[in-house]
Coordinates of C-alpha atoms in Angstrom, one line a residue:
M1 CA 0.0 0.0 0.0
E2 CA 2.8 2.3 1.0
L3 CA 4.9 1.6 -2.2
Q4 CA 1.8 2.3 -4.3
D5 CA 1.7 5.8 -2.7
L6 CA 5.2 6.3 -3.6
K7 CA 4.7 4.9 -7.2
D8 CA 1.8 7.4 -7.8
M9 CA 4.0 10.4 -6.7
I10 CA 6.9 9.2 -8.9
V11 CA 4.5 8.8 -12.0
E12 CA 3.1 12.1 -11.3
A13 CA 6.5 13.8 -11.0
L14 CA 7.7 12.0 -14.2
V15 CA 4.8 13.4 -16.1
V16 CA 5.5 16.9 -14.9
V17 CA 9.2 16.5 -15.5
E18 CA 8.5 15.4 -19.1
E19 CA 6.1 18.1 -19.8
C20 CA 8.5 20.7 -18.4
S21 CA 11.4 19.4 -20.6
R22 CA 9.5 20.4 -23.7
I23 CA 9.1 24.0 -22.4
K24 CA 11.3 26.5 -24.4
K25 CA 13.6 28.7 -22.4
W26 CA 11.9 31.9 -23.6
N27 CA 8.4 30.7 -22.7
I28 CA 8.2 32.4 -19.3
L29 CA 4.5 32.3 -19.1
L30 CA 4.4 28.5 -19.6
K31 CA 7.1 27.9 -17.1
S32 CA 5.1 29.8 -14.4
K33 CA 2.1 27.8 -15.1
Y34 CA 4.0 24.6 -13.8
T35 CA 5.2 26.3 -10.7
T36 CA 2.3 25.3 -8.6
K37 CA 2.4 21.7 -9.8
V38 CA 6.2 21.4 -9.0
V39 CA 5.8 23.0 -5.5
E40 CA 2.8 20.6 -4.7
I41 CA 4.9 17.6 -5.8
N42 CA 7.9 18.8 -3.6
R43 CA 5.4 19.1 -0.7
K44 CA 4.1 15.6 -1.0
M45 CA 7.7 14.1 -1.5
F46 CA 8.7 16.0 1.7
K47 CA 5.8 14.7 3.7
F48 CA 6.3 11.1 2.5
C49 CA 10.1 11.4 3.5
Q50 CA 9.1 12.7 7.0
V51 CA 6.6 9.9 8.0
Q52 CA 6.1 7.0 5.6
L53 CA 9.7 6.6 4.9
Q54 CA 10.3 5.0 8.2
L55 CA 8.0 2.1 7.2
L56 CA 9.9 1.7 3.9
Q57 CA 13.6 2.1 4.9
F58 CA 14.1 -1.6 5.4
R59 CA 13.1 -2.6 2.0
N60 CA 14.2 -1.6 -1.5
Q61 CA 16.4 1.0 0.0
L62 CA 19.0 1.4 -2.9
Q63 CA 16.2 1.6 -5.6
F64 CA 14.2 3.8 -3.5
N65 CA 17.0 6.4 -2.9
N66 CA 18.0 6.5 -6.4
Y67 CA 14.6 7.1 -7.6
L68 CA 14.0 9.7 -5.1
Q69 CA 17.2 11.6 -5.8
I70 CA 16.4 11.6 -9.5
I71 CA 13.0 13.1 -9.0
N72 CA 14.0 15.6 -6.5
K73 CA 16.9 16.8 -8.5
K74 CA 14.7 17.3 -11.5
L75 CA 12.0 19.0 -9.5
D76 CA 14.7 21.4 -8.0
L77 CA 16.0 22.3 -11.4
L78 CA 12.4 23.0 -12.8
S79 CA 11.2 25.1 -9.8
V80 CA 10.1 28.5 -11.0
S81 CA 9.9 31.5 -8.6
S82 CA 11.2 34.2 -11.1
P83 CA 11.4 34.7 -14.9
S84 CA 14.2 32.1 -15.0
P85 CA 14.5 28.8 -13.4
V86 CA 16.3 28.6 -10.0
F87 CA 19.0 26.0 -10.0
S88 CA 20.2 24.7 -6.6
K89 CA 23.3 22.5 -5.9
R90 CA 23.2 20.1 -3.1
C91 CA 24.7 16.9 -2.1
S92 CA 22.6 14.2 -0.8
V93 CA 25.3 12.6 1.4
P94 CA 24.8 13.8 5.1
K95 CA 27.6 15.3 7.1
L96 CA 29.1 13.2 9.9
N97 CA 28.4 14.4 13.3
T98 CA 31.1 12.2 14.9
V99 CA 34.9 12.5 15.1
L100 CA 36.7 10.2 12.7
V101 CA 38.8 7.6 14.4
G102 CA 41.6 5.6 12.5
L103 CA 40.5 6.5 9.0
D104 CA 42.8 9.5 8.2
W105 CA 45.2 7.3 6.2
P106 CA 42.4 5.3 4.4
L107 CA 40.8 8.6 3.5
M108 CA 43.9 10.0 1.9
E109 CA 44.5 6.7 -0.1
L110 CA 40.8 6.4 -1.2
K111 CA 40.8 10.0 -2.4
K112 CA 43.9 9.5 -4.5
K113 CA 42.5 6.3 -6.0
L114 CA 39.3 7.9 -6.8
L115 CA 40.8 10.9 -8.5
G116 CA 42.7 8.3 -10.8
N117 CA 39.8 6.0 -11.6
S118 CA 36.3 6.2 -13.0
V119 CA 34.9 3.6 -10.6
V120 CA 36.2 2.7 -7.2
V121 CA 34.8 0.0 -4.9
V122 CA 35.3 0.2 -1.1
S123 CA 35.2 -3.2 0.2
G124 CA 35.4 -4.6 3.6
P125 CA 33.5 -6.7 6.3
P126 CA 30.2 -5.3 7.8
G127 CA 30.7 -2.5 10.4
C128 CA 34.3 -1.8 9.4
G129 CA 33.5 1.8 8.6
K130 CA 32.9 1.8 4.8
T131 CA 29.8 4.1 4.9
T132 CA 31.6 6.5 7.3
L133 CA 34.8 6.6 5.1
V134 CA 32.9 7.5 2.1
T135 CA 30.5 9.9 3.8
Q136 CA 33.5 11.8 5.0
L137 CA 35.1 11.7 1.5
C138 CA 32.2 13.3 0.1
D139 CA 32.8 16.3 2.4
D140 CA 36.4 16.8 1.2
D141 CA 37.0 20.1 -0.6
K142 CA 38.7 18.5 -3.5
I143 CA 36.0 15.9 -4.0
K144 CA 33.3 18.6 -3.7
E145 CA 34.8 20.4 -6.8
T146 CA 33.2 17.5 -8.7
G147 CA 29.9 18.4 -7.1
L148 CA 27.0 15.8 -7.0
R149 CA 24.5 17.5 -9.4
D150 CA 22.6 14.5 -11.0
L151 CA 22.6 11.0 -12.0
L152 CA 21.6 11.3 -15.5
E153 CA 23.9 11.8 -18.6
E154 CA 22.1 15.1 -19.9
L155 CA 23.2 16.8 -16.9
T156 CA 27.0 16.4 -17.3
K157 CA 27.1 19.6 -19.2
D158 CA 26.6 21.5 -16.0
G159 CA 29.7 20.0 -14.4
P160 CA 31.4 16.7 -13.3
I161 CA 29.5 14.0 -11.4
L162 CA 30.2 11.9 -8.4
L163 CA 27.7 9.0 -7.8
V164 CA 28.0 7.2 -4.4
L165 CA 26.4 3.9 -4.1
D166 CA 26.4 2.7 -0.5
D167 CA 26.3 -0.9 0.7
V168 CA 25.9 -2.7 -2.7
W169 CA 25.5 -6.5 -2.5
R170 CA 26.7 -9.2 -4.8
G171 CA 24.4 -9.8 -7.7
S172 CA 24.0 -6.0 -8.3
E173 CA 26.8 -5.8 -10.8
F174 CA 24.1 -5.4 -13.6
L175 CA 23.0 -2.3 -11.9
L176 CA 26.4 -0.8 -11.4
R177 CA 26.9 -1.3 -15.2
K178 CA 23.8 0.7 -16.0
F179 CA 25.5 3.6 -14.1
Q180 CA 28.9 3.1 -15.8
I181 CA 28.6 5.5 -18.5
E182 CA 31.8 6.7 -20.5
L183 CA 31.7 10.4 -19.8
E184 CA 34.4 12.8 -18.9
D185 CA 34.5 13.8 -15.2
Y186 CA 32.0 11.2 -14.2
K187 CA 32.9 9.0 -11.3
I188 CA 31.3 6.2 -9.3
L189 CA 32.2 5.3 -5.7
V190 CA 30.7 2.1 -4.3
T191 CA 30.8 0.5 -0.8
S192 CA 30.4 -3.1 -0.4
R193 CA 31.0 -6.1 1.9
F194 CA 31.9 -8.1 -1.2
D195 CA 35.0 -8.0 -3.5
F196 CA 34.4 -6.8 -7.0
S197 CA 38.2 -6.5 -7.7
S198 CA 37.7 -8.6 -10.9
L199 CA 35.5 -5.9 -12.3
W200 CA 36.6 -2.7 -10.8
S201 CA 39.6 -1.1 -9.1
T202 CA 39.0 -1.9 -5.4
Y203 CA 40.2 -0.4 -2.1
H204 CA 40.3 -2.8 0.7
L205 CA 39.4 -1.2 4.1
E206 CA 41.2 -3.0 7.0
T207 CA 39.9 -3.2 10.5
L208 CA 41.0 -0.6 13.1
K209 CA 44.4 -0.9 15.0
D210 CA 44.2 -1.4 18.7
E211 CA 44.7 2.1 19.8
D212 CA 42.1 3.4 17.3
A213 CA 39.7 0.8 18.4
K214 CA 40.1 1.8 22.1
A215 CA 39.7 5.3 21.0
L216 CA 36.5 4.5 19.2
L217 CA 35.2 2.3 22.0
I218 CA 35.6 5.1 24.6
Q219 CA 33.8 7.4 22.2
W220 CA 30.8 4.9 21.9
I221 CA 30.6 4.5 25.6
L222 CA 30.4 8.2 26.2
K223 CA 27.5 8.3 23.4
R224 CA 25.8 5.4 25.3
C225 CA 25.8 7.5 28.3
N226 CA 24.2 10.2 26.3
G227 CA 26.2 13.0 27.9
F228 CA 25.0 12.2 31.4
P229 CA 28.0 13.2 33.5
L230 CA 27.1 11.2 36.5
V231 CA 26.7 7.9 34.3
I232 CA 29.9 8.7 32.6
E233 CA 31.6 8.9 36.1
V234 CA 30.2 5.7 37.2
V235 CA 30.8 3.7 34.1
G236 CA 34.3 5.2 33.8
I237 CA 35.3 4.3 37.3
S238 CA 34.0 0.7 36.8
L239 CA 36.2 0.4 33.6
K240 CA 39.2 2.4 34.6
G241 CA 42.4 0.4 34.4
Q242 CA 40.7 -2.7 32.9
A243 CA 42.0 -4.6 29.9
L244 CA 40.6 -3.8 26.5
Y245 CA 38.6 -7.1 26.4
L246 CA 36.7 -6.1 29.4
W247 CA 35.7 -2.7 27.8
K248 CA 34.6 -4.6 24.7
G249 CA 32.7 -7.1 26.9
Q250 CA 30.8 -4.3 28.5
V251 CA 29.7 -3.1 25.2
E252 CA 28.5 -6.5 24.3
S253 CA 26.7 -6.8 27.5
W254 CA 24.8 -3.5 26.7
S255 CA 23.9 -4.9 23.3
E256 CA 22.4 -7.9 24.8
G257 CA 20.1 -5.9 26.9
E258 CA 22.0 -5.3 30.2
T259 CA 21.1 -1.8 31.5
I260 CA 23.6 1.0 31.4
L261 CA 23.7 1.2 35.1
G262 CA 24.2 -2.6 35.7
N263 CA 25.9 -3.1 39.1
A264 CA 26.3 0.6 39.5
H265 CA 22.7 1.0 40.5
P266 CA 23.4 1.9 44.3
T267 CA 25.9 4.4 43.4
V268 CA 23.8 6.3 40.7
L269 CA 20.5 5.9 42.8
K270 CA 22.2 7.6 45.7
R271 CA 22.9 10.7 43.5
L272 CA 19.6 10.6 41.7
Q273 CA 17.4 9.8 44.8
P274 CA 17.1 13.4 45.9
S275 CA 15.4 14.5 42.7
F276 CA 12.9 11.7 43.0
S277 CA 12.3 12.2 46.7
A278 CA 11.7 16.0 46.1
L279 CA 8.6 15.3 44.0
K280 CA 5.0 15.8 45.2
P281 CA 3.2 12.5 45.8
H282 CA 1.0 12.8 42.5
L283 CA 4.3 13.5 40.5
K284 CA 6.1 10.5 42.0
E285 CA 3.4 8.4 40.7
C286 CA 3.4 10.1 37.3
F287 CA 7.2 9.7 37.1
L288 CA 7.0 6.1 37.9
D289 CA 4.5 5.5 35.1
M290 CA 7.1 6.3 32.6
G291 CA 8.9 3.3 33.3
S292 CA 6.2 1.4 31.6
F293 CA 7.2 2.5 28.2
L294 CA 9.9 0.9 26.1
E295 CA 13.5 2.3 26.2
D296 CA 14.4 5.0 23.6
Q297 CA 10.8 5.7 22.7
K298 CA 9.2 9.1 21.6
I299 CA 5.8 8.9 23.3
H300 CA 2.9 11.0 22.3
A301 CA 1.8 13.1 25.1
S302 CA -1.9 12.2 24.3
L303 CA -1.2 8.6 25.1
I304 CA 0.2 9.3 28.6
I305 CA -2.5 11.8 29.3
D306 CA -5.1 9.2 28.5
I307 CA -3.7 6.7 31.0
W308 CA -3.4 9.5 33.8
V309 CA -7.1 10.7 33.2
E310 CA -8.2 7.2 34.1
L311 CA -5.7 6.4 36.7
Y312 CA -5.9 9.6 38.8
G313 CA -8.8 11.6 37.3
R314 CA -11.4 12.8 39.7
G315 CA -14.8 14.1 38.5
S316 CA -14.4 16.6 35.7
T317 CA -10.7 16.9 35.8
S318 CA -9.6 18.1 32.4
T319 CA -6.8 16.9 30.4
N320 CA -5.0 20.3 30.9
M321 CA -4.4 19.3 34.4
Y322 CA -2.2 16.4 33.4
M323 CA -0.5 18.4 30.7
K324 CA 0.6 20.5 33.7
Y325 CA 2.0 17.4 35.3
L326 CA 4.0 16.7 32.3
N327 CA 5.3 20.2 32.3
D328 CA 6.1 19.9 36.0
L329 CA 8.3 16.8 35.4
A330 CA 9.8 18.5 32.3
S331 CA 10.8 21.5 34.3
Q332 CA 12.7 19.3 36.9
N333 CA 14.5 17.7 34.0
L334 CA 12.8 14.3 34.7
L335 CA 11.6 14.1 31.0
K336 CA 11.6 16.3 27.8
L337 CA 8.8 17.7 25.9
V338 CA 9.3 17.9 22.2
P339 CA 6.8 19.8 19.8
L340 CA 6.0 17.8 16.6
G341 CA 5.4 19.7 13.5
T342 CA 4.1 23.0 14.9
N343 CA 5.7 25.4 17.3
E344 CA 3.1 24.7 20.1
Y345 CA 0.7 22.0 20.9
E346 CA -2.9 22.9 20.7
D347 CA -5.1 23.2 23.9
G348 CA -6.7 19.8 24.5
F349 CA -5.1 18.0 21.5
Y350 CA -1.6 16.6 22.3
N351 CA -0.8 14.2 19.4
E352 CA 1.6 16.8 18.1
L353 CA 3.6 16.8 21.3
L354 CA 6.1 14.1 22.0
V355 CA 7.7 12.9 25.5
T356 CA 11.2 11.5 25.7
Q357 CA 13.1 10.4 28.8
H358 CA 16.7 9.7 29.4
D359 CA 17.4 6.0 29.7
I360 CA 19.0 6.5 33.2
L361 CA 15.8 8.2 34.4
R362 CA 13.7 5.5 33.0
E363 CA 15.7 2.9 34.8
L364 CA 15.3 4.9 38.0
A365 CA 11.5 4.7 37.5
I366 CA 11.6 1.0 37.1
F367 CA 14.0 0.4 40.0
Q368 CA 11.8 2.3 42.3
S369 CA 8.6 0.3 41.2
E370 CA 10.5 -2.9 41.6
L371 CA 11.4 -2.3 45.2
E372 CA 8.0 -3.7 46.2
P373 CA 7.3 -7.6 46.0
I374 CA 5.6 -8.4 42.6
L375 CA 2.3 -9.1 44.1
E376 CA 2.3 -5.6 45.7
R377 CA 3.7 -3.4 42.8
K378 CA 1.4 -0.8 41.6
K379 CA 3.4 -0.8 38.1
L380 CA 4.3 -4.1 36.4
N381 CA 6.2 -4.8 33.4
L382 CA 5.5 -8.1 31.6
E383 CA 7.7 -9.3 28.7
I384 CA 6.5 -12.2 26.6
R385 CA 8.9 -13.8 24.1
E386 CA 6.9 -15.9 21.5
D387 CA 4.9 -18.0 23.8
N388 CA 7.1 -17.9 26.7
Y389 CA 6.2 -16.1 30.0
P390 CA 8.3 -15.2 32.9
D391 CA 8.6 -17.7 35.5
W392 CA 6.6 -15.7 38.2
C393 CA 3.6 -15.7 35.8
S394 CA 3.3 -19.3 35.8
N395 CA 3.6 -19.7 39.7
L396 CA 1.0 -17.1 40.8
R397 CA -1.2 -18.2 43.6
Q398 CA -3.2 -14.9 44.1
P399 CA -4.0 -11.9 41.9
I400 CA -1.6 -9.0 41.4
N401 CA -3.1 -5.6 42.3
A402 CA -1.1 -3.6 39.9
R403 CA -2.8 -0.5 38.6
L404 CA -0.6 -0.2 35.4
L405 CA 0.4 -3.3 33.3
S406 CA 2.9 -2.9 30.4
I407 CA 3.0 -6.0 28.2
S408 CA 5.9 -6.0 25.6
T409 CA 5.8 -8.9 23.0
V410 CA 8.9 -10.0 21.2
L411 CA 7.9 -11.8 18.0
N412 CA 9.6 -13.1 14.9
V413 CA 10.4 -10.1 12.8
S414 CA 8.5 -11.7 9.9
S415 CA 5.3 -12.0 11.8
S416 CA 2.4 -9.9 10.3
D417 CA -0.2 -11.1 12.8
Y418 CA -0.6 -10.8 16.4
A419 CA -3.2 -12.4 18.7
L420 CA -4.3 -10.4 21.8
P421 CA -3.6 -12.5 24.9
S422 CA -6.9 -14.3 26.0
F423 CA -6.2 -13.4 29.7
I424 CA -7.1 -9.8 28.8
A425 CA -10.7 -10.9 28.7
G426 CA -10.5 -11.5 32.6
M427 CA -9.4 -8.0 33.3
K428 CA -12.8 -6.8 34.2
K429 CA -11.6 -3.5 35.8
L430 CA -9.4 -2.6 32.8
K431 CA -10.0 1.0 31.9
V432 CA -7.4 2.0 29.4
L433 CA -5.9 -0.3 26.5
T434 CA -3.1 0.8 24.3
I435 CA -1.8 -1.5 21.6
T436 CA 1.6 -0.2 20.0
N437 CA 3.4 -2.0 17.3
H438 CA 7.1 -1.0 17.0
G439 CA 7.5 -2.8 13.7
F440 CA 7.9 -1.3 10.2
V441 CA 4.4 -2.1 8.9
P442 CA 1.0 -2.4 10.6
T443 CA 0.4 -5.8 12.3
R444 CA -3.0 -7.5 11.7
L445 CA -4.7 -7.9 15.1
S446 CA -6.6 -11.0 15.9
N447 CA -8.6 -12.1 19.1
F448 CA -9.9 -8.6 19.0
S449 CA -13.3 -9.8 20.2
C450 CA -11.8 -10.6 23.8
L451 CA -12.2 -6.9 24.5
S452 CA -16.0 -7.3 24.3
S453 CA -16.0 -8.8 27.9
L454 CA -14.5 -5.7 29.4
P455 CA -17.3 -3.5 30.9
N456 CA -15.2 -0.8 32.3
L457 CA -12.9 -0.1 29.2
K458 CA -13.1 3.6 28.5
R459 CA -10.2 4.2 26.3
I460 CA -8.7 2.4 23.4
R461 CA -5.5 3.5 21.5
L462 CA -4.2 1.6 18.5
E463 CA -0.8 2.4 16.8
K464 CA 0.5 0.9 13.8
V465 CA -1.9 -1.9 13.6
S466 CA -4.4 -3.2 11.0
V467 CA -8.0 -3.6 12.1
T468 CA -11.5 -3.4 10.3
L469 CA -13.4 -0.3 11.3
L470 CA -16.5 -2.5 11.7
D471 CA -14.7 -4.3 14.4
I472 CA -15.2 -1.3 16.8
P473 CA -19.1 -1.2 17.2
R474 CA -19.2 -5.0 17.2
L475 CA -17.4 -5.0 20.5
Q476 CA -20.4 -3.5 22.2
L477 CA -18.3 -1.4 24.5
G478 CA -21.0 0.7 26.3
S479 CA -18.4 2.3 28.6
L480 CA -15.9 3.3 25.9
K481 CA -15.2 7.2 25.9
K482 CA -12.3 7.6 23.5
L483 CA -11.1 5.7 20.4
S484 CA -7.7 6.8 19.1
S485 CA -5.7 5.2 16.1
L486 CA -2.4 6.3 14.9
M487 CA -0.7 4.9 11.7
C488 CA -3.2 2.2 11.4
S489 CA -4.5 0.4 8.3
F490 CA -8.2 -0.1 8.0
G491 CA -8.6 -1.7 4.6
E492 CA -11.9 -1.5 2.8
V493 CA -14.8 0.1 4.5
F494 CA -17.9 -2.1 4.6
Y495 CA -21.4 -1.1 4.8
G496 CA -24.6 -3.1 5.7
T497 CA -22.8 -6.2 6.5
E498 CA -24.9 -6.6 9.6
E499 CA -27.3 -4.6 11.7
I500 CA -25.7 -2.9 14.6
D501 CA -27.3 -0.3 17.0
V502 CA -24.4 1.8 17.2
A503 CA -26.0 4.3 19.5
K504 CA -26.5 1.7 22.0
A505 CA -23.3 -0.3 21.3
L506 CA -21.1 2.8 21.8
S507 CA -23.4 4.8 24.0
S508 CA -20.7 6.6 25.9
L509 CA -18.1 7.3 23.1
Q510 CA -17.4 11.0 23.1
E511 CA -14.1 11.2 21.2
I512 CA -12.7 9.6 18.1
D513 CA -9.1 10.6 17.0
I514 CA -7.6 9.3 13.8
D515 CA -4.2 10.4 12.8
Y516 CA -1.8 9.4 9.9
C517 CA -4.0 6.6 8.7
Y518 CA -3.1 6.5 5.1
D519 CA -5.5 4.1 3.5
L520 CA -8.7 5.8 5.1
L521 CA -10.7 6.7 1.9
E522 CA -13.8 7.6 3.8
L523 CA -15.4 7.5 7.3
P524 CA -17.6 4.4 8.0
Y525 CA -21.4 5.3 8.1
W526 CA -21.5 4.2 11.9
V527 CA -19.5 7.1 12.9
S528 CA -22.5 9.4 12.1
E529 CA -24.6 7.2 14.4
V530 CA -22.5 7.8 17.6
V531 CA -24.8 10.5 18.8
S532 CA -22.8 10.9 22.1
L533 CA -19.8 12.1 20.2
K534 CA -18.3 15.5 21.1
T535 CA -14.9 15.5 19.4
L536 CA -14.1 14.2 16.0
S537 CA -10.5 14.6 14.9
I538 CA -9.2 13.3 11.5
T539 CA -5.7 14.4 10.7
N540 CA -3.0 13.6 8.2
C541 CA -5.1 11.2 6.2
D542 CA -4.2 12.1 2.7
K543 CA -6.6 9.7 0.9
L544 CA -9.7 10.8 2.8
S545 CA -11.9 12.3 0.3
I546 CA -15.4 12.5 1.8
L547 CA -17.1 13.1 5.1
P548 CA -20.4 11.3 5.6
E549 CA -23.5 13.6 4.8
A550 CA -25.1 12.2 7.9
L551 CA -22.7 13.9 10.0
G552 CA -25.5 16.2 10.9
N553 CA -26.8 13.5 13.2
L554 CA -24.1 14.3 15.7
S555 CA -26.1 16.7 17.6
K556 CA -23.7 16.8 20.6
L557 CA -20.6 17.5 18.5
E558 CA -18.5 20.4 19.8
M559 CA -15.2 20.1 18.1
L560 CA -14.4 19.0 14.6
R561 CA -10.7 18.7 13.6
S562 CA -9.9 18.0 10.1
C563 CA -6.3 18.9 9.1
S564 CA -4.1 17.9 6.1
C565 CA -6.7 15.7 4.5
N566 CA -5.7 17.0 1.1
N567 CA -8.2 15.0 -1.0
L568 CA -11.2 16.4 1.0
T569 CA -12.6 19.0 -1.4
E570 CA -16.0 20.0 0.6
L571 CA -17.6 19.7 3.8
P572 CA -21.0 18.1 4.0
Q573 CA -24.2 20.1 3.6
E574 CA -25.5 18.7 6.9
I575 CA -22.7 20.3 8.9
G576 CA -25.1 23.3 9.4
K577 CA -27.2 21.1 11.7
L578 CA -24.3 20.8 14.3
E579 CA -25.8 23.5 16.6
K580 CA -23.5 22.7 19.6
L581 CA -20.3 23.0 17.3
K582 CA -17.8 25.4 18.8
M583 CA -14.6 24.8 17.2
I584 CA -13.2 23.7 13.8
W585 CA -9.6 23.0 13.0
M586 CA -8.8 23.1 9.5
R587 CA -5.4 23.2 7.6
N588 CA -4.4 22.9 3.9
Y589 CA -7.8 23.4 2.5
T590 CA -7.1 26.0 -0.2
G591 CA -9.4 24.1 -2.6
C592 CA -12.2 23.1 -0.2
K593 CA -15.7 24.2 -0.6
L594 CA -17.7 25.5 2.3
P595 CA -21.4 24.7 2.1
D596 CA -24.0 27.5 2.7
S597 CA -25.3 25.7 5.7
V598 CA -22.1 26.7 7.8
T599 CA -23.7 30.1 8.1
N600 CA -26.1 28.4 10.5
L601 CA -23.3 27.9 13.0
E602 CA -23.2 30.6 15.7
N603 CA -20.4 31.4 18.0
L604 CA -18.1 29.3 16.0
E605 CA -14.3 29.7 16.2
V606 CA -12.1 28.4 13.4
K607 CA -8.4 27.6 13.7
C608 CA -6.7 27.4 10.4
D609 CA -3.6 28.2 8.2
E610 CA -3.3 31.5 6.4
E611 CA -4.8 30.3 3.1
T612 CA -7.6 28.3 4.6
G613 CA -8.5 31.4 6.6
F614 CA -9.5 33.4 3.6
L615 CA -12.3 30.8 2.9
W616 CA -13.9 31.7 6.1
E617 CA -13.3 35.4 6.3
R618 CA -15.5 35.6 3.3
L619 CA -18.4 34.5 5.5
K620 CA -18.0 37.0 8.2
P621 CA -20.7 39.3 6.8
K622 CA -23.2 36.4 7.4
M623 CA -21.6 35.1 10.5
I624 CA -21.3 37.9 12.9
N625 CA -19.8 35.9 15.8
L626 CA -17.4 33.9 13.6
R627 CA -13.8 34.0 15.0
V628 CA -11.0 33.1 12.7
V629 CA -7.6 32.3 14.1
K630 CA -4.8 31.9 11.6
E631 CA -1.7 30.0 12.7
E632 CA 1.8 29.8 11.2
I633 CA 2.7 26.2 10.6
D634 CA 6.2 25.2 11.1
L635 CA 6.9 22.3 8.8
S636 CA 10.6 22.1 9.6
S637 CA 10.0 19.7 12.5
T638 CA 10.2 15.9 12.0
W639 CA 7.5 13.5 12.6
A640 CA 9.4 11.0 14.3

């Protein structure tokens, strides 16, 4: 599905490139006509690289990079912002942000070899530094004089070309030959763990000498400590004066899953304990909850807040209170808040705010939680590998009273399906369920029906999983208040497959949040029958082309958030029936039509970007109380 999206963008770009290539230089008007098309394709490419690329990076990497560079190069050369084309020179090879260790001499030798040959292969075993070497070489002033401008023959007239193909595998010789064009000042540099010396000049990169290996090992250890002076001190003391093999053994232990602190826990905890002890009781509980998330994760603030609302919520406590808790922890440097995509998070909507935590602080939270016996712990982490459970699970003689349970399942990487554990059906008091897949592609969930026996389940959050939207009302979850899905796959939307009284099946559902779900073409009809719904948020769903006309049935809807759904060309006529609608968020809707019925909405506030704001401002003569708040959108941040 994601590859089809990329293919469609490439085909679209190639068509535009082909049309632009036939335009005469003097035809300024016709060049300007294509400006909008080129800019739009660039925008789509940018968004694809920011989000979907992480799902595709493990497959077809070489072919994808080559195609993407070709298209982006052509689009850059054809972009028109003035009477003549604007040409930009750029190198696709990123700069190194680390100090080069032990590669000074190989760098000099390779540079000399490359300047004297049209094709050079850098060969060596995996992990010996081939990519690092050629990356540094591309930043060399002498090499830069051959500036990487394009991969195609027709552009050699603009200057010499250096093409770098990284990590080429045996069997790709035919691909290399396609790039081997006999042109002056056209050179190819290849890295590979295989030897192509029978075909091309090859530079064999040797492994590091002991002194260089030790220097790199020290650098790696410092990086693993993430600049945390206390940890550097503790780890440094434990390794001081030890033999090199013990240093290497420590690194291998970390790679096998041993914590950074290891046996140094008491020393570090003694130094960190005052920070934890100084927290107010409610913040101590919130800090300990952070140990339930996996290491090195960027967690959406909305996920954490959903958990806290149900764990600690009293009466009508708003989400803003728990956002304050996150800010309180961040102000004491116990976690970090990272805005995503925009300069600020929006009040009451925190999908665009990420939470990160240093590994050491996470381990501190876990250590504090594990001071209690297993049966008495409030927070419990359960790791399941395939069908193997920890020993303490099989020997339980009484229930565990944990309030927060984190289940991490390690599956075979080729697995595309995951069955929910059947014991979930027995958790009658369960209020919040979050299912997060950390793989590359959405995982198909099975045994989803076990949730139908959970009478107190109030919040469900699905991340990067594949479900059928009709599965939700089938669960008959009368207590469900919020349904969230992020980067999920829904497949085809089915209608009329069976009769479901949605108003009864989801009688308490107040909020639906759908974000970055790329295959969502339209909302299922049953969404319009959730008469209890107060907030409907659909964001970054590029293929969404229509909202159900029956949306007007949602008589209690107060907030509609529909952003970056580029194929949505109009709002339904029935939107004018939403008498309680107070807020609409809209972005990237320059071509969207607003039905006449929107003038029936009184006391409406619209938050939007500059261009979308013009659509609404034209209605001000008919909507006296309309408030349009235009926001600047920062696209420089990365979704990560």
